[in-house]
């Protein structure tokens, strides 16, 4: 075992030490230079160029406008149907009220006629 070849488990790991910035040596030569933040935590949407984001925003707004227009048309159609139903009910209620009033008036008229008939000597005797 006097073989001078080092085994893989006992080989020392050599870490190169970077010289410190600005030629200063004390302390933290092992630390690397600071770099700009990668912003890997941000979504891809935010990282896209401004013009591309604005183009996507315009597309979204156009789609929303079309959707809003369709909703408005649908709501207008629904309101039109509701108004038709309300008008029909009002006309029917008015017709029923007029019929009742007509019946009441004719009943009163009949009552008056009977009263007048009762005054005559022929009927009263």
GROMACS .gro file of N, CA and C in nm:
model
  375
    1UNK      N    1   0.080  -0.118   0.000
    1UNK     CA    2   0.000   0.000   0.000
    1UNK      C    3   0.085   0.125   0.000
    2UNK      N    4   0.197   0.114  -0.040
    2UNK     CA    5   0.284   0.230  -0.051
    2UNK      C    6   0.273   0.293  -0.187
    3UNK      N    7   0.163   0.266  -0.254
    3UNK     CA    8   0.139   0.320  -0.388
    3UNK      C    9   0.105   0.468  -0.377
    4UNK      N   10   0.179   0.555  -0.445
    4UNK     CA   11   0.156   0.699  -0.430
    4UNK      C   12   0.034   0.751  -0.507
    5UNK      N   13  -0.038   0.663  -0.577
    5UNK     CA   14  -0.155   0.712  -0.651
    5UNK      C   15  -0.270   0.738  -0.553
    6UNK      N   16  -0.323   0.856  -0.559
    6UNK     CA   17  -0.431   0.886  -0.464
    6UNK      C   18  -0.561   0.819  -0.508
    7UNK      N   19  -0.637   0.775  -0.412
    7UNK     CA   20  -0.766   0.713  -0.443
    7UNK      C   21  -0.869   0.824  -0.461
    8UNK      N   22  -0.982   0.789  -0.524
    8UNK     CA   23  -1.082   0.890  -0.557
    8UNK      C   24  -1.148   0.947  -0.432
    9UNK      N   25  -1.156   0.869  -0.325
    9UNK     CA   26  -1.223   0.917  -0.205
    9UNK      C   27  -1.133   1.006  -0.121
   10UNK      N   28  -1.006   0.996  -0.139
   10UNK     CA   29  -0.915   1.074  -0.055
   10UNK      C   30  -0.853   1.191  -0.128
   11UNK      N   31  -0.895   1.216  -0.254
   11UNK     CA   32  -0.835   1.328  -0.326
   11UNK      C   33  -0.888   1.459  -0.269
   12UNK      N   34  -0.801   1.550  -0.243
   12UNK     CA   35  -0.848   1.679  -0.190
   12UNK      C   36  -0.915   1.761  -0.300
   13UNK      N   37  -1.020   1.826  -0.264
   13UNK     CA   38  -1.093   1.908  -0.360
   13UNK      C   39  -1.029   2.046  -0.359
   14UNK      N   40  -0.992   2.089  -0.476
   14UNK     CA   41  -0.927   2.219  -0.487
   14UNK      C   42  -1.029   2.322  -0.530
   15UNK      N   43  -1.047   2.426  -0.449
   15UNK     CA   44  -1.140   2.534  -0.480
   15UNK      C   45  -1.055   2.655  -0.511
   16UNK      N   46  -1.077   2.708  -0.630
   16UNK     CA   47  -0.998   2.825  -0.665
   16UNK      C   48  -1.056   2.947  -0.595
   17UNK      N   49  -0.973   3.023  -0.538
   17UNK     CA   50  -1.017   3.143  -0.466
   17UNK      C   51  -0.996   3.261  -0.558
   18UNK      N   52  -1.107   3.332  -0.583
   18UNK     CA   53  -1.098   3.448  -0.671
   18UNK      C   54  -1.036   3.563  -0.593
   19UNK      N   55  -0.955   3.640  -0.660
   19UNK     CA   56  -0.899   3.755  -0.588
   19UNK      C   57  -1.009   3.853  -0.555
   20UNK      N   58  -0.995   3.919  -0.445
   20UNK     CA   59  -1.100   4.011  -0.403
   20UNK      C   60  -1.103   4.130  -0.497
   21UNK      N   61  -1.215   4.199  -0.494
   21UNK     CA   62  -1.230   4.313  -0.583
   21UNK      C   63  -1.139   4.427  -0.538
   22UNK      N   64  -1.106   4.507  -0.633
   22UNK     CA   65  -1.027   4.627  -0.610
   22UNK      C   66  -0.891   4.598  -0.542
   23UNK      N   67  -0.847   4.472  -0.555
   23UNK     CA   68  -0.716   4.439  -0.501
   23UNK      C   69  -0.713   4.423  -0.352
   24UNK      N   70  -0.828   4.433  -0.287
   24UNK     CA   71  -0.829   4.416  -0.141
   24UNK      C   72  -0.833   4.267  -0.110
   25UNK      N   73  -0.756   4.224  -0.018
   25UNK     CA   74  -0.748   4.083   0.012
   25UNK      C   75  -0.817   4.038   0.139
   26UNK      N   76  -0.841   4.120   0.236
   26UNK     CA   77  -0.889   4.063   0.362
   26UNK      C   78  -1.029   4.004   0.351
   27UNK      N   79  -1.043   3.892   0.410
   27UNK     CA   80  -1.172   3.834   0.439
   27UNK      C   81  -1.245   3.757   0.332
   28UNK      N   82  -1.307   3.823   0.237
   28UNK     CA   83  -1.409   3.756   0.158
   28UNK      C   84  -1.369   3.738   0.013
   29UNK      N   85  -1.254   3.685  -0.009
   29UNK     CA   86  -1.208   3.661  -0.146
   29UNK      C   87  -1.288   3.550  -0.209
   30UNK      N   88  -1.351   3.464  -0.129
   30UNK     CA   89  -1.427   3.351  -0.182
   30UNK      C   90  -1.561   3.396  -0.239
   31UNK      N   91  -1.605   3.518  -0.209
   31UNK     CA   92  -1.734   3.566  -0.259
   31UNK      C   93  -1.718   3.619  -0.400
   32UNK      N   94  -1.815   3.588  -0.484
   32UNK     CA   95  -1.808   3.635  -0.623
   32UNK      C   96  -1.861   3.778  -0.633
   33UNK      N   97  -1.833   3.839  -0.747
   33UNK     CA   98  -1.883   3.974  -0.770
   33UNK      C   99  -2.035   3.974  -0.778
   34UNK      N  100  -2.094   4.082  -0.736
   34UNK     CA  101  -2.239   4.093  -0.744
   34UNK      C  102  -2.280   4.117  -0.889
   35UNK      N  103  -2.391   4.056  -0.925
   35UNK     CA  104  -2.443   4.075  -1.060
   35UNK      C  105  -2.588   4.122  -1.051
   36UNK      N  106  -2.642   4.161  -1.163
   36UNK     CA  107  -2.781   4.205  -1.167
   36UNK      C  108  -2.873   4.089  -1.134
   37UNK      N  109  -2.983   4.121  -1.074
   37UNK     CA  110  -3.079   4.018  -1.035
   37UNK      C  111  -3.137   3.953  -1.160
   38UNK      N  112  -3.153   3.822  -1.155
   38UNK     CA  113  -3.204   3.747  -1.271
   38UNK      C  114  -3.354   3.763  -1.287
   39UNK      N  115  -3.423   3.796  -1.180
   39UNK     CA  116  -3.569   3.811  -1.180
   39UNK      C  117  -3.637   3.682  -1.229
   40UNK      N  118  -3.584   3.570  -1.186
   40UNK     CA  119  -3.641   3.443  -1.229
   40UNK      C  120  -3.776   3.418  -1.162
   41UNK      N  121  -3.804   3.489  -1.053
   41UNK     CA  122  -3.931   3.471  -0.983
   41UNK      C  123  -4.046   3.543  -1.054
   42UNK      N  124  -4.012   3.631  -1.149
   42UNK     CA  125  -4.116   3.704  -1.221
   42UNK      C  126  -4.174   3.618  -1.333
   43UNK      N  127  -4.300   3.643  -1.363
   43UNK     CA  128  -4.363   3.566  -1.470
   43UNK      C  129  -4.311   3.611  -1.606
   44UNK      N  130  -4.332   3.527  -1.705
   44UNK     CA  131  -4.283   3.558  -1.841
   44UNK      C  132  -4.356   3.679  -1.897
   45UNK      N  133  -4.481   3.703  -1.853
   45UNK     CA  134  -4.557   3.818  -1.903
   45UNK      C  135  -4.488   3.949  -1.869
   46UNK      N  136  -4.436   3.958  -1.748
   46UNK     CA  137  -4.374   4.082  -1.704
   46UNK      C  138  -4.239   4.102  -1.773
   47UNK      N  139  -4.174   3.993  -1.805
   47UNK     CA  140  -4.042   4.004  -1.869
   47UNK      C  141  -4.051   4.041  -2.017
   48UNK      N  142  -4.170   4.030  -2.077
   48UNK     CA  143  -4.182   4.060  -2.219
   48UNK      C  144  -4.163   4.209  -2.244
   49UNK      N  145  -4.124   4.246  -2.363
   49UNK     CA  146  -4.105   4.388  -2.393
   49UNK      C  147  -4.235   4.467  -2.381
   50UNK      N  148  -4.220   4.594  -2.353
   50UNK     CA  149  -4.336   4.682  -2.329
   50UNK      C  150  -4.430   4.684  -2.450
   51UNK      N  151  -4.374   4.696  -2.571
   51UNK     CA  152  -4.458   4.705  -2.691
   51UNK      C  153  -4.543   4.578  -2.708
   52UNK      N  154  -4.480   4.465  -2.681
   52UNK     CA  155  -4.552   4.338  -2.694
   52UNK      C  156  -4.664   4.330  -2.590
   53UNK      N  157  -4.634   4.376  -2.467
   53UNK     CA  158  -4.737   4.376  -2.363
   53UNK      C  159  -4.853   4.467  -2.402
   54UNK      N  160  -4.821   4.583  -2.458
   54UNK     CA  161  -4.926   4.678  -2.498
   54UNK      C  162  -5.011   4.619  -2.611
   55UNK      N  163  -4.947   4.547  -2.703
   55UNK     CA  164  -5.021   4.482  -2.812
   55UNK      C  165  -5.116   4.376  -2.756
   56UNK      N  166  -5.066   4.297  -2.661
   56UNK     CA  167  -5.153   4.197  -2.597
   56UNK      C  168  -5.267   4.264  -2.522
   57UNK      N  169  -5.238   4.375  -2.458
   57UNK     CA  170  -5.341   4.450  -2.384
   57UNK      C  171  -5.449   4.500  -2.479
   58UNK      N  172  -5.407   4.549  -2.595
   58UNK     CA  173  -5.505   4.596  -2.695
   58UNK      C  174  -5.594   4.481  -2.743
   59UNK      N  175  -5.533   4.365  -2.765
   59UNK     CA  176  -5.611   4.248  -2.807
   59UNK      C  177  -5.713   4.210  -2.701
   60UNK      N  178  -5.669   4.210  -2.575
   60UNK     CA  179  -5.761   4.178  -2.465
   60UNK      C  180  -5.875   4.278  -2.458
   61UNK      N  181  -5.842   4.406  -2.472
   61UNK     CA  182  -5.945   4.511  -2.466
   61UNK      C  183  -6.045   4.496  -2.580
   62UNK      N  184  -5.994   4.462  -2.700
   62UNK     CA  185  -6.083   4.443  -2.814
   62UNK      C  186  -6.177   4.325  -2.788
   63UNK      N  187  -6.123   4.216  -2.734
   63UNK     CA  188  -6.205   4.099  -2.703
   63UNK      C  189  -6.310   4.134  -2.597
   64UNK      N  190  -6.268   4.211  -2.496
   64UNK     CA  191  -6.363   4.252  -2.391
   64UNK      C  192  -6.471   4.341  -2.448
   65UNK      N  193  -6.435   4.429  -2.542
   65UNK     CA  194  -6.534   4.518  -2.602
   65UNK      C  195  -6.638   4.438  -2.680
   66UNK      N  196  -6.591   4.339  -2.756
   66UNK     CA  197  -6.685   4.254  -2.831
   66UNK      C  198  -6.775   4.178  -2.735
   67UNK      N  199  -6.716   4.124  -2.628
   67UNK     CA  200  -6.794   4.050  -2.528
   67UNK      C  201  -6.896   4.142  -2.461
   68UNK      N  202  -6.854   4.264  -2.428
   68UNK     CA  203  -6.944   4.361  -2.365
   68UNK      C  204  -7.059   4.396  -2.458
   69UNK      N  205  -7.027   4.412  -2.587
   69UNK     CA  206  -7.131   4.443  -2.686
   69UNK      C  207  -7.232   4.329  -2.697
   70UNK      N  208  -7.182   4.206  -2.699
   70UNK     CA  209  -7.272   4.091  -2.705
   70UNK      C  210  -7.361   4.084  -2.580
   71UNK      N  211  -7.301   4.111  -2.464
   71UNK     CA  212  -7.379   4.111  -2.340
   71UNK      C  213  -7.485   4.218  -2.343
   72UNK      N  214  -7.449   4.338  -2.393
   72UNK     CA  215  -7.545   4.448  -2.400
   72UNK      C  216  -7.660   4.414  -2.494
   73UNK      N  217  -7.627   4.352  -2.608
   73UNK     CA  218  -7.732   4.311  -2.702
   73UNK      C  219  -7.826   4.210  -2.638
   74UNK      N  220  -7.767   4.115  -2.567
   74UNK     CA  221  -7.847   4.012  -2.501
   74UNK      C  222  -7.937   4.075  -2.395
   75UNK      N  223  -7.881   4.167  -2.318
   75UNK     CA  224  -7.959   4.234  -2.213
   75UNK      C  225  -8.069   4.320  -2.273
   76UNK      N  226  -8.040   4.387  -2.385
   76UNK     CA  227  -8.141   4.469  -2.451
   76UNK      C  228  -8.257   4.381  -2.501
   77UNK      N  229  -8.222   4.266  -2.557
   77UNK     CA  230  -8.326   4.173  -2.604
   77UNK      C  231  -8.412   4.125  -2.487
   78UNK      N  232  -8.347   4.095  -2.376
   78UNK     CA  233  -8.420   4.050  -2.258
   78UNK      C  234  -8.513   4.161  -2.207
   79UNK      N  235  -8.461   4.283  -2.202
   79UNK     CA  236  -8.544   4.397  -2.157
   79UNK      C  237  -8.662   4.419  -2.250
   80UNK      N  238  -8.639   4.402  -2.381
   80UNK     CA  239  -8.748   4.419  -2.477
   80UNK      C  240  -8.858   4.317  -2.450
   81UNK      N  241  -8.818   4.191  -2.427
   81UNK     CA  242  -8.917   4.087  -2.397
   81UNK      C  243  -8.992   4.117  -2.268
   82UNK      N  244  -8.918   4.163  -2.166
   82UNK     CA  245  -8.980   4.196  -2.038
   82UNK      C  246  -9.083   4.308  -2.057
   83UNK      N  247  -9.046   4.410  -2.135
   83UNK     CA  248  -9.138   4.521  -2.160
   83UNK      C  249  -9.263   4.475  -2.234
   84UNK      N  250  -9.246   4.386  -2.331
   84UNK     CA  251  -9.362   4.334  -2.405
   84UNK      C  252  -9.456   4.261  -2.309
   85UNK      N  253  -9.399   4.179  -2.220
   85UNK     CA  254  -9.481   4.105  -2.124
   85UNK      C  255  -9.553   4.201  -2.030
   86UNK      N  256  -9.482   4.304  -1.981
   86UNK     CA  257  -9.544   4.401  -1.891
   86UNK      C  258  -9.658   4.474  -1.959
   87UNK      N  259  -9.637   4.517  -2.083
   87UNK     CA  260  -9.741   4.588  -2.156
   87UNK      C  261  -9.862   4.498  -2.178
   88UNK      N  262  -9.838   4.372  -2.213
   88UNK     CA  263  -9.948   4.278  -2.235
   88UNK      C  264 -10.029   4.260  -2.106
   89UNK      N  265  -9.960   4.246  -1.993
   89UNK     CA  266 -10.030   4.231  -1.865
   89UNK      C  267 -10.110   4.356  -1.830
   90UNK      N  268 -10.051   4.473  -1.855
   90UNK     CA  269 -10.122   4.598  -1.828
   90UNK      C  270 -10.248   4.609  -1.913
   91UNK      N  271 -10.237   4.575  -2.042
   91UNK     CA  272 -10.355   4.580  -2.130
   91UNK      C  273 -10.463   4.483  -2.083
   92UNK      N  274 -10.419   4.363  -2.042
   92UNK     CA  275 -10.515   4.264  -1.995
   92UNK      C  276 -10.583   4.312  -1.866
   93UNK      N  277 -10.505   4.368  -1.774
   93UNK     CA  278 -10.563   4.419  -1.649
   93UNK      C  279 -10.662   4.532  -1.678
   94UNK      N  280 -10.627   4.619  -1.772
   94UNK     CA  281 -10.716   4.730  -1.810
   94UNK      C  282 -10.846   4.676  -1.871
   95UNK      N  283 -10.832   4.575  -1.956
   95UNK     CA  284 -10.950   4.516  -2.019
   95UNK      C  285 -11.043   4.454  -1.913
   96UNK      N  286 -10.984   4.381  -1.818
   96UNK     CA  287 -11.064   4.320  -1.712
   96UNK      C  288 -11.130   4.428  -1.627
   97UNK      N  289 -11.057   4.533  -1.596
   97UNK     CA  290 -11.113   4.643  -1.516
   97UNK      C  291 -11.230   4.709  -1.589
   98UNK      N  292 -11.213   4.730  -1.719
   98UNK     CA  293 -11.321   4.792  -1.797
   98UNK      C  294 -11.444   4.702  -1.802
   99UNK      N  295 -11.422   4.569  -1.817
   99UNK     CA  296 -11.535   4.476  -1.819
   99UNK      C  297 -11.609   4.477  -1.686
  100UNK      N  298 -11.531   4.479  -1.575
  100UNK     CA  299 -11.594   4.484  -1.443
  100UNK      C  300 -11.674   4.613  -1.426
  101UNK      N  301 -11.614   4.724  -1.471
  101UNK     CA  302 -11.682   4.853  -1.459
  101UNK      C  303 -11.809   4.853  -1.545
  102UNK      N  304 -11.799   4.796  -1.663
  102UNK     CA  305 -11.915   4.789  -1.753
  102UNK      C  306 -12.026   4.706  -1.689
  103UNK      N  307 -11.987   4.592  -1.629
  103UNK     CA  308 -12.086   4.506  -1.563
  103UNK      C  309 -12.149   4.579  -1.445
  104UNK      N  310 -12.064   4.650  -1.368
  104UNK     CA  311 -12.114   4.725  -1.253
  104UNK      C  312 -12.209   4.834  -1.299
  105UNK      N  313 -12.172   4.908  -1.406
  105UNK     CA  314 -12.254   5.017  -1.457
  105UNK      C  315 -12.386   4.962  -1.512
  106UNK      N  316 -12.378   4.852  -1.583
  106UNK     CA  317 -12.502   4.797  -1.638
  106UNK      C  318 -12.591   4.745  -1.525
  107UNK      N  319 -12.530   4.693  -1.418
  107UNK     CA  320 -12.608   4.647  -1.304
  107UNK      C  321 -12.679   4.765  -1.238
  108UNK      N  322 -12.606   4.876  -1.224
  108UNK     CA  323 -12.667   4.995  -1.166
  108UNK      C  324 -12.780   5.045  -1.255
  109UNK      N  325 -12.752   5.041  -1.385
  109UNK     CA  326 -12.855   5.087  -1.478
  109UNK      C  327 -12.979   4.998  -1.468
  110UNK      N  328 -12.960   4.866  -1.460
  110UNK     CA  329 -13.071   4.773  -1.444
  110UNK      C  330 -13.146   4.801  -1.314
  111UNK      N  331 -13.072   4.830  -1.210
  111UNK     CA  332 -13.134   4.860  -1.083
  111UNK      C  333 -13.222   4.985  -1.094
  112UNK      N  334 -13.168   5.087  -1.160
  112UNK     CA  335 -13.247   5.209  -1.179
  112UNK      C  336 -13.372   5.182  -1.261
  113UNK      N  337 -13.356   5.100  -1.365
  113UNK     CA  338 -13.470   5.069  -1.450
  113UNK      C  339 -13.578   4.994  -1.371
  114UNK      N  340 -13.536   4.898  -1.287
  114UNK     CA  341 -13.632   4.824  -1.206
  114UNK      C  342 -13.703   4.917  -1.108
  115UNK      N  343 -13.625   5.010  -1.053
  115UNK     CA  344 -13.682   5.104  -0.958
  115UNK      C  345 -13.789   5.189  -1.027
  116UNK      N  346 -13.759   5.235  -1.147
  116UNK     CA  347 -13.854   5.316  -1.222
  116UNK      C  348 -13.977   5.234  -1.260
  117UNK      N  349 -13.949   5.108  -1.296
  117UNK     CA  350 -14.063   5.022  -1.331
  117UNK      C  351 -14.157   4.999  -1.211
  118UNK      N  352 -14.096   4.992  -1.092
  118UNK     CA  353 -14.175   4.970  -0.972
  118UNK      C  354 -14.263   5.088  -0.937
  119UNK      N  355 -14.232   5.205  -0.991
  119UNK     CA  356 -14.311   5.323  -0.960
  119UNK      C  357 -14.442   5.325  -1.038
  120UNK      N  358 -14.440   5.254  -1.148
  120UNK     CA  359 -14.560   5.262  -1.232
  120UNK      C  360 -14.678   5.188  -1.165
  121UNK      N  361 -14.798   5.233  -1.189
  121UNK     CA  362 -14.914   5.175  -1.126
  121UNK      C  363 -14.946   5.037  -1.184
  122UNK      N  364 -14.905   5.017  -1.307
  122UNK     CA  365 -14.936   4.889  -1.370
  122UNK      C  366 -14.864   4.775  -1.298
  123UNK      N  367 -14.741   4.796  -1.261
  123UNK     CA  368 -14.662   4.690  -1.198
  123UNK      C  369 -14.697   4.683  -1.049
  124UNK      N  370 -14.706   4.798  -0.982
  124UNK     CA  371 -14.734   4.799  -0.840
  124UNK      C  372 -14.879   4.757  -0.812
  125UNK      N  373 -14.959   4.788  -0.902
  125UNK     CA  374 -15.100   4.750  -0.893
  125UNK      C  375 -15.176   4.834  -0.806
   0.00000   0.00000   0.00000
